[in-house]
Tab-separated table of C-alpha atoms and ligand atoms in Angstrom:
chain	number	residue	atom	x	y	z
A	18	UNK	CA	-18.968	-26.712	106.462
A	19	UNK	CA	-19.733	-25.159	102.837
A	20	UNK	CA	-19.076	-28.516	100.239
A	21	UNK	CA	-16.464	-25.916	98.944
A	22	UNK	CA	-14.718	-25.347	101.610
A	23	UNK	CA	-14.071	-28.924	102.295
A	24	UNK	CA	-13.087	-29.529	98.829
A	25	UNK	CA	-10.387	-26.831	99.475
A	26	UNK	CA	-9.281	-28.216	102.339
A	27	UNK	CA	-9.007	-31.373	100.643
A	28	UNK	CA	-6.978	-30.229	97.730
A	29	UNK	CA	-4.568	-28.024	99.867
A	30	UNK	CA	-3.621	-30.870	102.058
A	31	UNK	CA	-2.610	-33.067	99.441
A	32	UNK	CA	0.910	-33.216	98.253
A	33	UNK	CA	1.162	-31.830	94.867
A	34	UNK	CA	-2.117	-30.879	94.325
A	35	UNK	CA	-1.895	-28.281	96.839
A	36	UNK	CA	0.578	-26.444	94.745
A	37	UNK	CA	-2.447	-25.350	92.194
A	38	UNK	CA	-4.415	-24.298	95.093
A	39	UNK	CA	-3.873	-20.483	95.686
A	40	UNK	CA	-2.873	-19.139	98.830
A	41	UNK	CA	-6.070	-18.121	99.609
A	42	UNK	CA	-7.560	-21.105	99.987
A	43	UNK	CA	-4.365	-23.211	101.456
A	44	UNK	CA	-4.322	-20.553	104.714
A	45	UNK	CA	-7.744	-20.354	105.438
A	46	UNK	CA	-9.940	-23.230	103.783
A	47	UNK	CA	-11.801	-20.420	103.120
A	48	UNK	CA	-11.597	-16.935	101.415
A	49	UNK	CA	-11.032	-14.077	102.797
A	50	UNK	CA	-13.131	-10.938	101.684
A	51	UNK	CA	-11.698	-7.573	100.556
A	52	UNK	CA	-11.457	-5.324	103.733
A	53	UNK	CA	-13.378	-2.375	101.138
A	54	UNK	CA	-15.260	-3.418	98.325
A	55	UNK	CA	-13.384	-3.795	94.764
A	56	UNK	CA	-15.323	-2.624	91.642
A	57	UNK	CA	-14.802	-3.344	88.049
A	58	UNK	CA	-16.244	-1.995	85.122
A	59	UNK	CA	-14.846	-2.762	80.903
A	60	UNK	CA	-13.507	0.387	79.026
A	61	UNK	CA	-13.281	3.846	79.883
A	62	UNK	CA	-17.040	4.986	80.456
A	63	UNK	CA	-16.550	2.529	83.176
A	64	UNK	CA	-15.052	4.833	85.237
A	65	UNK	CA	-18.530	6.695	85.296
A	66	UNK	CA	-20.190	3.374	86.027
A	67	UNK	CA	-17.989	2.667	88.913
A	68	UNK	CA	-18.379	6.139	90.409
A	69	UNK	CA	-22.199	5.343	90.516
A	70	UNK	CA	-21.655	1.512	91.818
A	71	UNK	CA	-18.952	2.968	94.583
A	72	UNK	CA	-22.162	5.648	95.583
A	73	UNK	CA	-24.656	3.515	95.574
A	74	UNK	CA	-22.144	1.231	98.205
A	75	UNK	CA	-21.805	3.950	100.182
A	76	UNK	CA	-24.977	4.782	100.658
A	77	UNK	CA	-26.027	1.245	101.781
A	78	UNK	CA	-27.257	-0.432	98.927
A	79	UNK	CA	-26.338	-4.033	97.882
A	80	UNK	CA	-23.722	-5.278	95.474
A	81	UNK	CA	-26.554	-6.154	93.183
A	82	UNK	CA	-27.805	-2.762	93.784
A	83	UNK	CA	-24.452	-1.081	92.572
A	84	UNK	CA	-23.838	-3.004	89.181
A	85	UNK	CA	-27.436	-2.086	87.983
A	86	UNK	CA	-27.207	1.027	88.974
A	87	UNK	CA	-23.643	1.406	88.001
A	88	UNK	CA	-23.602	-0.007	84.132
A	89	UNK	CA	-27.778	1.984	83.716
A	90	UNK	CA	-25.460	5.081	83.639
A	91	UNK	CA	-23.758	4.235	80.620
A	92	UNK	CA	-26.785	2.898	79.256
A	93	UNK	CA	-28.630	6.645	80.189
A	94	UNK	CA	-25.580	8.551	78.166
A	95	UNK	CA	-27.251	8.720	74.416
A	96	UNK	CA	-23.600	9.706	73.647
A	97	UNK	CA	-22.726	6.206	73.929
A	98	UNK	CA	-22.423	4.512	70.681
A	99	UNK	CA	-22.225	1.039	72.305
A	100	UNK	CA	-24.822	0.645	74.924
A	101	UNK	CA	-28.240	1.578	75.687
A	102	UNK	CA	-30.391	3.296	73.107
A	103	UNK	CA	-27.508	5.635	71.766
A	104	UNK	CA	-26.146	2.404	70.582
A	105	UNK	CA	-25.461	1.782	67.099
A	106	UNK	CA	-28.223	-0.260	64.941
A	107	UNK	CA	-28.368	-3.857	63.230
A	108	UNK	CA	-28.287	-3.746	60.205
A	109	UNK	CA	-31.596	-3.138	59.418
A	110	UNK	CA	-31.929	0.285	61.321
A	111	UNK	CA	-32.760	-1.205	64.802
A	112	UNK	CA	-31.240	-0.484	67.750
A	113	UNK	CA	-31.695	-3.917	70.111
A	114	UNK	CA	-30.038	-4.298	73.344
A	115	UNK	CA	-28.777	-7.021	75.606
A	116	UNK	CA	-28.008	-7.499	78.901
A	117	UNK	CA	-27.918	-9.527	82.338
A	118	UNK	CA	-26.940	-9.435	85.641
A	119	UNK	CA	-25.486	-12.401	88.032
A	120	UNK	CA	-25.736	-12.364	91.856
A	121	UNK	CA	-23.251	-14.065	94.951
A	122	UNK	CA	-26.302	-17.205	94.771
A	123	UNK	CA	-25.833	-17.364	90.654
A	124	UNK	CA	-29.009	-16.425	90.146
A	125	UNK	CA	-29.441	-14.730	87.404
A	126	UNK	CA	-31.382	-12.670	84.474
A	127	UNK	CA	-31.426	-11.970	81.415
A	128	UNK	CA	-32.947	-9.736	78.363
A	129	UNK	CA	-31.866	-10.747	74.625
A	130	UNK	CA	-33.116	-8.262	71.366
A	131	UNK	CA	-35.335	-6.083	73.191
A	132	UNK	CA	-36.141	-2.136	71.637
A	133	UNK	CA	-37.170	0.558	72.894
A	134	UNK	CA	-36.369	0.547	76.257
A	135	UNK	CA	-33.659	2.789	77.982
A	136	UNK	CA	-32.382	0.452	80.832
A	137	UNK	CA	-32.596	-3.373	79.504
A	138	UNK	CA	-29.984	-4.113	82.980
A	139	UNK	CA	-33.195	-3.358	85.157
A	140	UNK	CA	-35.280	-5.751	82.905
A	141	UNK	CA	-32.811	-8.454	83.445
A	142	UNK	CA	-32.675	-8.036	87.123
A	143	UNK	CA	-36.443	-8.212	87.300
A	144	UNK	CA	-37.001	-11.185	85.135
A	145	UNK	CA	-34.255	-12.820	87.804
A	146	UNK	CA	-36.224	-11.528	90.455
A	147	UNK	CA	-39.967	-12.047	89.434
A	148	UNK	CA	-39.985	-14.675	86.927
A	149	UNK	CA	-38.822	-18.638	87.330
A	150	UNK	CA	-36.980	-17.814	84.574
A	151	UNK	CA	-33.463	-17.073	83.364
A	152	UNK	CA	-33.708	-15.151	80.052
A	153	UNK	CA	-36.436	-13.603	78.014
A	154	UNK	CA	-35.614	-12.371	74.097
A	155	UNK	CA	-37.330	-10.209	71.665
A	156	UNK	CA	-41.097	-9.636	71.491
A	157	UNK	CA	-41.597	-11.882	74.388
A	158	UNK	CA	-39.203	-9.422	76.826
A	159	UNK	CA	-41.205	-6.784	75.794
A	160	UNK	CA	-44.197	-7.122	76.477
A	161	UNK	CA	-42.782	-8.940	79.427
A	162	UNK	CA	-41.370	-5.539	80.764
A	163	UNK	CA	-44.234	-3.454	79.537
A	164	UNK	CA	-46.816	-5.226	81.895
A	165	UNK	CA	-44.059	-5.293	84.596
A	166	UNK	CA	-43.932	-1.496	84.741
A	167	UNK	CA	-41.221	-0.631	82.929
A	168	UNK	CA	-41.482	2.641	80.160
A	169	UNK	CA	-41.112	1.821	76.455
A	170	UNK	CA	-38.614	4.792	75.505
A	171	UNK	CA	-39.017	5.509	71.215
A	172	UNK	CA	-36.741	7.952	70.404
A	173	UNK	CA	-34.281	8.444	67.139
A	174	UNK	CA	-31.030	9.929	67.142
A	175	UNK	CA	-30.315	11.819	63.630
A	176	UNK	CA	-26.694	11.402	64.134
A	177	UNK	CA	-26.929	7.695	64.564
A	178	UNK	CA	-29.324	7.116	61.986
A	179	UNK	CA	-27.428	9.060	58.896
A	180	UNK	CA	-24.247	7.045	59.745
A	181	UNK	CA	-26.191	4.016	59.450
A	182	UNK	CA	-27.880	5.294	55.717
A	183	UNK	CA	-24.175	6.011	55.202
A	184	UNK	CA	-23.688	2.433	55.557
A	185	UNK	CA	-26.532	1.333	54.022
A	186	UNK	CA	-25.196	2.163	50.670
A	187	UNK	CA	-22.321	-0.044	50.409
A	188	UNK	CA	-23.397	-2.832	52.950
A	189	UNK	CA	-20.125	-3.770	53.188
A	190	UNK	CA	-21.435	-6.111	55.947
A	191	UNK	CA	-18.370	-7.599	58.034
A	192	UNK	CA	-19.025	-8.687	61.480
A	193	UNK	CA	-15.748	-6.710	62.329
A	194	UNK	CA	-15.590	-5.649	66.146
A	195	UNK	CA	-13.077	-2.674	66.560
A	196	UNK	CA	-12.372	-0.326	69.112
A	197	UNK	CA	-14.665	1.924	67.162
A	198	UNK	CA	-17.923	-0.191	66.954
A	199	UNK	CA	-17.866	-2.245	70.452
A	200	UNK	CA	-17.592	-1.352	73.842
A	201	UNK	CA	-20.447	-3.277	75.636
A	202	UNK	CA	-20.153	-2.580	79.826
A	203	UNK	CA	-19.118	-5.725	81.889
A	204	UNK	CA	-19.223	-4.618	85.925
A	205	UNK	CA	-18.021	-6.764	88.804
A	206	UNK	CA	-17.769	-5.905	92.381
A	207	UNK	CA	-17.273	-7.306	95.543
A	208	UNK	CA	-18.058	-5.903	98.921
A	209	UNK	CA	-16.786	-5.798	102.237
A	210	UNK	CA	-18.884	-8.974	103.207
A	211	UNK	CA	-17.595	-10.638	100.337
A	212	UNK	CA	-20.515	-10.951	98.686
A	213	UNK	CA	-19.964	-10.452	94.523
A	214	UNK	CA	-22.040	-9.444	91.507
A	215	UNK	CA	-22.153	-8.753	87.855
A	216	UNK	CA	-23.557	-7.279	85.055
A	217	UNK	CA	-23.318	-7.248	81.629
A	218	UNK	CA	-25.090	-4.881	78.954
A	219	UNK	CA	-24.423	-3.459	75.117
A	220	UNK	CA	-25.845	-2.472	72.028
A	221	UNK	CA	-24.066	-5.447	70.755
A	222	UNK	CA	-22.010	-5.233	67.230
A	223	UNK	CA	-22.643	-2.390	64.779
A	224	UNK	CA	-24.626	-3.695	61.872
A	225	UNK	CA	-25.214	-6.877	63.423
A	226	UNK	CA	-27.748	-9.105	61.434
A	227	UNK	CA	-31.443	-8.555	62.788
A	228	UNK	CA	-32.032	-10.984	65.573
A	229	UNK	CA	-28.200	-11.630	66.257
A	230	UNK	CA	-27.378	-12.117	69.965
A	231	UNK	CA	-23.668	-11.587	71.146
A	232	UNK	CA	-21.821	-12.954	74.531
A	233	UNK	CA	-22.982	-10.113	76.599
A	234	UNK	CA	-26.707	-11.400	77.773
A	235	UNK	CA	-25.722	-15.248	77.773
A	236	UNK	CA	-24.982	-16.239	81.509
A	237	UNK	CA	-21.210	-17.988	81.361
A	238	UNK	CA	-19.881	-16.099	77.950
A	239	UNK	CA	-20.543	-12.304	78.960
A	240	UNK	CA	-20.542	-12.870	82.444
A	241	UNK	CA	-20.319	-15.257	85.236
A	242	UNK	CA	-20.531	-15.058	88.795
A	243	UNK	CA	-19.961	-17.619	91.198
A	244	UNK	CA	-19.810	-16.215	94.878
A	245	UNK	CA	-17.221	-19.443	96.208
A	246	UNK	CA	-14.690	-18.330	93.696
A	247	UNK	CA	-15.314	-14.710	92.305
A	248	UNK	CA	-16.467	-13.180	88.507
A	249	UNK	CA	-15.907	-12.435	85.091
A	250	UNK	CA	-16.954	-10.591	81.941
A	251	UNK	CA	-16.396	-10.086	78.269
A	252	UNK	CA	-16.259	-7.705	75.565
A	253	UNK	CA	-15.348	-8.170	72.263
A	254	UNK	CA	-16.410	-10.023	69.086
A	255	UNK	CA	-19.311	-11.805	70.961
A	256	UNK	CA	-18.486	-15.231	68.684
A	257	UNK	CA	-15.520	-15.531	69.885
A	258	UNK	CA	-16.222	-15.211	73.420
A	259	UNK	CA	-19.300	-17.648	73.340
A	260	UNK	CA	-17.635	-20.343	71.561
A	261	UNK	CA	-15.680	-20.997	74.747
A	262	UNK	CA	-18.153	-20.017	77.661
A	263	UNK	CA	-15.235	-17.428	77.837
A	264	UNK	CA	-16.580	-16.111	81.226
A	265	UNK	CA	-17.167	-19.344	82.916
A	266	UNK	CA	-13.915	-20.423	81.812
A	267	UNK	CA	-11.971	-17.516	83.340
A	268	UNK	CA	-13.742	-18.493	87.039
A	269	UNK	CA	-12.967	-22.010	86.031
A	270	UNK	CA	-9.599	-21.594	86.203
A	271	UNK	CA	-9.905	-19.754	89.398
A	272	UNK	CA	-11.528	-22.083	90.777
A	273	UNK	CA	-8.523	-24.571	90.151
A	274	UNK	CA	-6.105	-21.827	91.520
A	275	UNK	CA	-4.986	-19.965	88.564
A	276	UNK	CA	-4.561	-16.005	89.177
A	277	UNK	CA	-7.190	-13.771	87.730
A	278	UNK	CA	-4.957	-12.473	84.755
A	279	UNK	CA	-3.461	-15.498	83.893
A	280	UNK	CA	-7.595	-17.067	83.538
A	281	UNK	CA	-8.011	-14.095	81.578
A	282	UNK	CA	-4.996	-14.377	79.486
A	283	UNK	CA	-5.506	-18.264	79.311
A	284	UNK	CA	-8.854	-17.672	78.008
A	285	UNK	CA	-7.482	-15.802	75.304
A	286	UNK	CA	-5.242	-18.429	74.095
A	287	UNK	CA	-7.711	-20.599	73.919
A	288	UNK	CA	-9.515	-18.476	71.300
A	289	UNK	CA	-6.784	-17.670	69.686
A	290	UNK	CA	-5.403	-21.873	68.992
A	291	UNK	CA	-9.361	-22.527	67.914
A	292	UNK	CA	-9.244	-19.473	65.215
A	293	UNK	CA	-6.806	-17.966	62.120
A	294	UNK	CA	-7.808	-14.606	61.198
A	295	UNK	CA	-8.167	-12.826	64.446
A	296	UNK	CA	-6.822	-9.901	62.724
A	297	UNK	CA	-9.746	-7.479	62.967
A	298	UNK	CA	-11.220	-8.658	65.898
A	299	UNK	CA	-10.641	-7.751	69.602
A	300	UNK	CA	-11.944	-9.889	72.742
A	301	UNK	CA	-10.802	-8.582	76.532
A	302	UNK	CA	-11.767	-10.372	79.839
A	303	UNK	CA	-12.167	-9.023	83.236
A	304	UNK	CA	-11.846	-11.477	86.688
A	305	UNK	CA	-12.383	-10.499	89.488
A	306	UNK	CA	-11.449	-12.911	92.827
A	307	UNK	CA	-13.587	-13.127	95.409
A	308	UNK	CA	-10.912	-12.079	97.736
A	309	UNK	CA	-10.739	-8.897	95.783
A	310	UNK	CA	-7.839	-10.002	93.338
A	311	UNK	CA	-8.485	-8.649	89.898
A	312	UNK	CA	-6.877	-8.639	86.353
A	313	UNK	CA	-7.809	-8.335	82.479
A	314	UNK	CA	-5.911	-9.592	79.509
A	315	UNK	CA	-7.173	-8.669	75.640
A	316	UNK	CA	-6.366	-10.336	72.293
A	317	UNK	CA	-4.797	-6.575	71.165
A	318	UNK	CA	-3.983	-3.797	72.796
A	319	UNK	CA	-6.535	-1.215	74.099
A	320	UNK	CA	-8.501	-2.772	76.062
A	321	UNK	CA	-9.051	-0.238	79.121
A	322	UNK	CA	-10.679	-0.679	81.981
A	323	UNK	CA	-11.792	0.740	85.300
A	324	UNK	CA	-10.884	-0.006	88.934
A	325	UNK	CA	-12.468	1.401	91.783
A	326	UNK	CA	-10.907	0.097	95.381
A	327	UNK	CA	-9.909	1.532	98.445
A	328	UNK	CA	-7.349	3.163	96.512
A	329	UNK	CA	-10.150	5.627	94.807
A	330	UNK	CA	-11.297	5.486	90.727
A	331	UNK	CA	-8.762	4.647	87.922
A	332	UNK	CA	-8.083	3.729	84.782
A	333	UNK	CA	-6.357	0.435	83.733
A	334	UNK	CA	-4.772	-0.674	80.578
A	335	UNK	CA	-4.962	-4.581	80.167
A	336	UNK	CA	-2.429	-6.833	79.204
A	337	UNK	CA	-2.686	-8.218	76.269
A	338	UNK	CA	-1.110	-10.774	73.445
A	339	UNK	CA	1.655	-9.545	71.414
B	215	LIG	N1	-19.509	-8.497	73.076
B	215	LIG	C1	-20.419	-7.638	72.382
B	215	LIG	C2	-21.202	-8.420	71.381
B	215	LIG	O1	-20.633	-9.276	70.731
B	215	LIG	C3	-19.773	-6.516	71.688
B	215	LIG	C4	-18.695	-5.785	72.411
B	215	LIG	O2	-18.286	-6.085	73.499
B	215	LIG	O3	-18.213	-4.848	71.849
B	215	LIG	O4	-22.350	-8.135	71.199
């Protein structure tokens, strides 16, 4: 018997403590999988991203499979101003990308300040895959991927590039996250088998400082996965979110029985006691339960997100703090 499992047993046969045990976990010892797989993407270009992770399900492939696959479409659109290369640049005119991907096991990879390549998901999935090692950053990653196959992509997008001279006249520099200059993708899904996965991967914050590094690549603040308990992801002002391993915290709680909005929503708090001026920042987490239970709660409102279950592909407003 999984060390887990007996723990759970444990718990829900004693007295009181089996009241913070979820049902789950009281009826069976065990948790139950989904009886169709649950997907779960941040924002509202993750309904594209689920439509590609539902395909790539129903065509066979693995969970892993479908959140690469399912957050490199966002990545592909050059439309996006928050992810892939049609992301917005740091400050100093560069576009650098982050990302990472979790599996049921928790292992996991990871790419940090990496240019000029269209999919940095794919490079964190292969430095989980072929390298002893967790995360590669910057020059390092790079050459990393180049010599691992992967295309360097150069390319400049005019419309991108005047904003930024725009900005570069007033440099009113503000590490201000709105609904207007984030949107990093966070996916989660579970299949039939139970078996969970994640991925995380953004442009990071508009005008960032060169060399900064939000939540979204760091393993436990953009996303966790842990396949006894379930998953969760971040998006938002990146500080915020790491100063409290936000993701790990949300499957934390889970772990101790707490419902996957109320993790969320109790990870909010938790920024929100440790900070004043929130004002102009946003920060939204997604859980999803390993039994296919799922919720989001943001520090404002706006934070959308998508759901794709046996109920087909839709749009979700989160809850959020008053
Ligand atoms: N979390 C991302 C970062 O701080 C930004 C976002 O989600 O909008 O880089």
């Amino acid at each position: 018997m999984p060390l887990d499992r007996r723990r759970f047993l444990r718990l829900g046969s004693t007295g009181a403590l089996a009241a913070a045990v979820p049902s789950w976990t009281r009826a069976a010892g065990i948790l139950v999988p989904p009886a169709s797989p649950v997907v779960l993407s941040t924002w509202d270009h993750g309904l594209a991203a689920n439509r590609k992770a539902w395909q790539v399900l129903s065509d066979g492939g693995n969970v892993l499979d479908a959140v690469v696959e399912g957050v490199a479409v966002v990545e592909n659109d050059l439309g996006n101003r928050t992810v892939g290369q049609g992301g917005r640049p740091d400050r100093d005119g560069h576009v650098t990308l982050d990302a990472c991907v979790q599996d049921h096991d928790g292992r996991a990879g990871s790419v940090a300040f990496v240019e000029h390549f269209p999919n940095p998901v794919r490079i964190a999935r292969a430095v989980m895959e072929r390298t002893p090692h967790v995360m590669l950053v910057g020059e390092g990653a790079e050459r990393w991927a180049r010599e691992n196959g992967f295309a360097e992509r150069r390319i400049t997008l005019p419309g991108v590039q005047a904003e930024w001279k725009e900005w570069t006249v007033q440099k009113a520099y503000q590490p201000v996250v709105n609904i207007e200059n984030h949107d990093t993708i966070g996916q989660l899904a579970v299949d039939a088998r139970g078996r969970l996965a994640g991925s995380c991967t953004t442009s990071g914050m508009a005008y960032k400082v060169h060399g900064r590094v939000g939540d979204s690549p760091i393993i436990g603040a953009g996303l966790f996965v842990d396949g006894e308990v379930g998953a969760a992801c971040a998006t938002g002002t990146g500080e915020l979110v790491i100063r409290i391993a936000g993701s790990h915290t949300v499957v934390e709680m889970m772990r101790q029985g707490v419902e996957p909005t109320e993790a969320c929503r109790q990870a909010v708090e938790r920024i929100v006691r440790r900070h004043r001026d929130l004002d102009r920042h946003q920060v939204g987490f997604l859980a999803l339960r390993a039994d296919g239970a799922f919720g989001a709660f943001s520090l404002r409102q706006g934070f959308t997100f998508a759901v794709s279950d046996a109920a087909g592909h839709r749009l979700l407003a989160s809850e959020h703090m008053g």
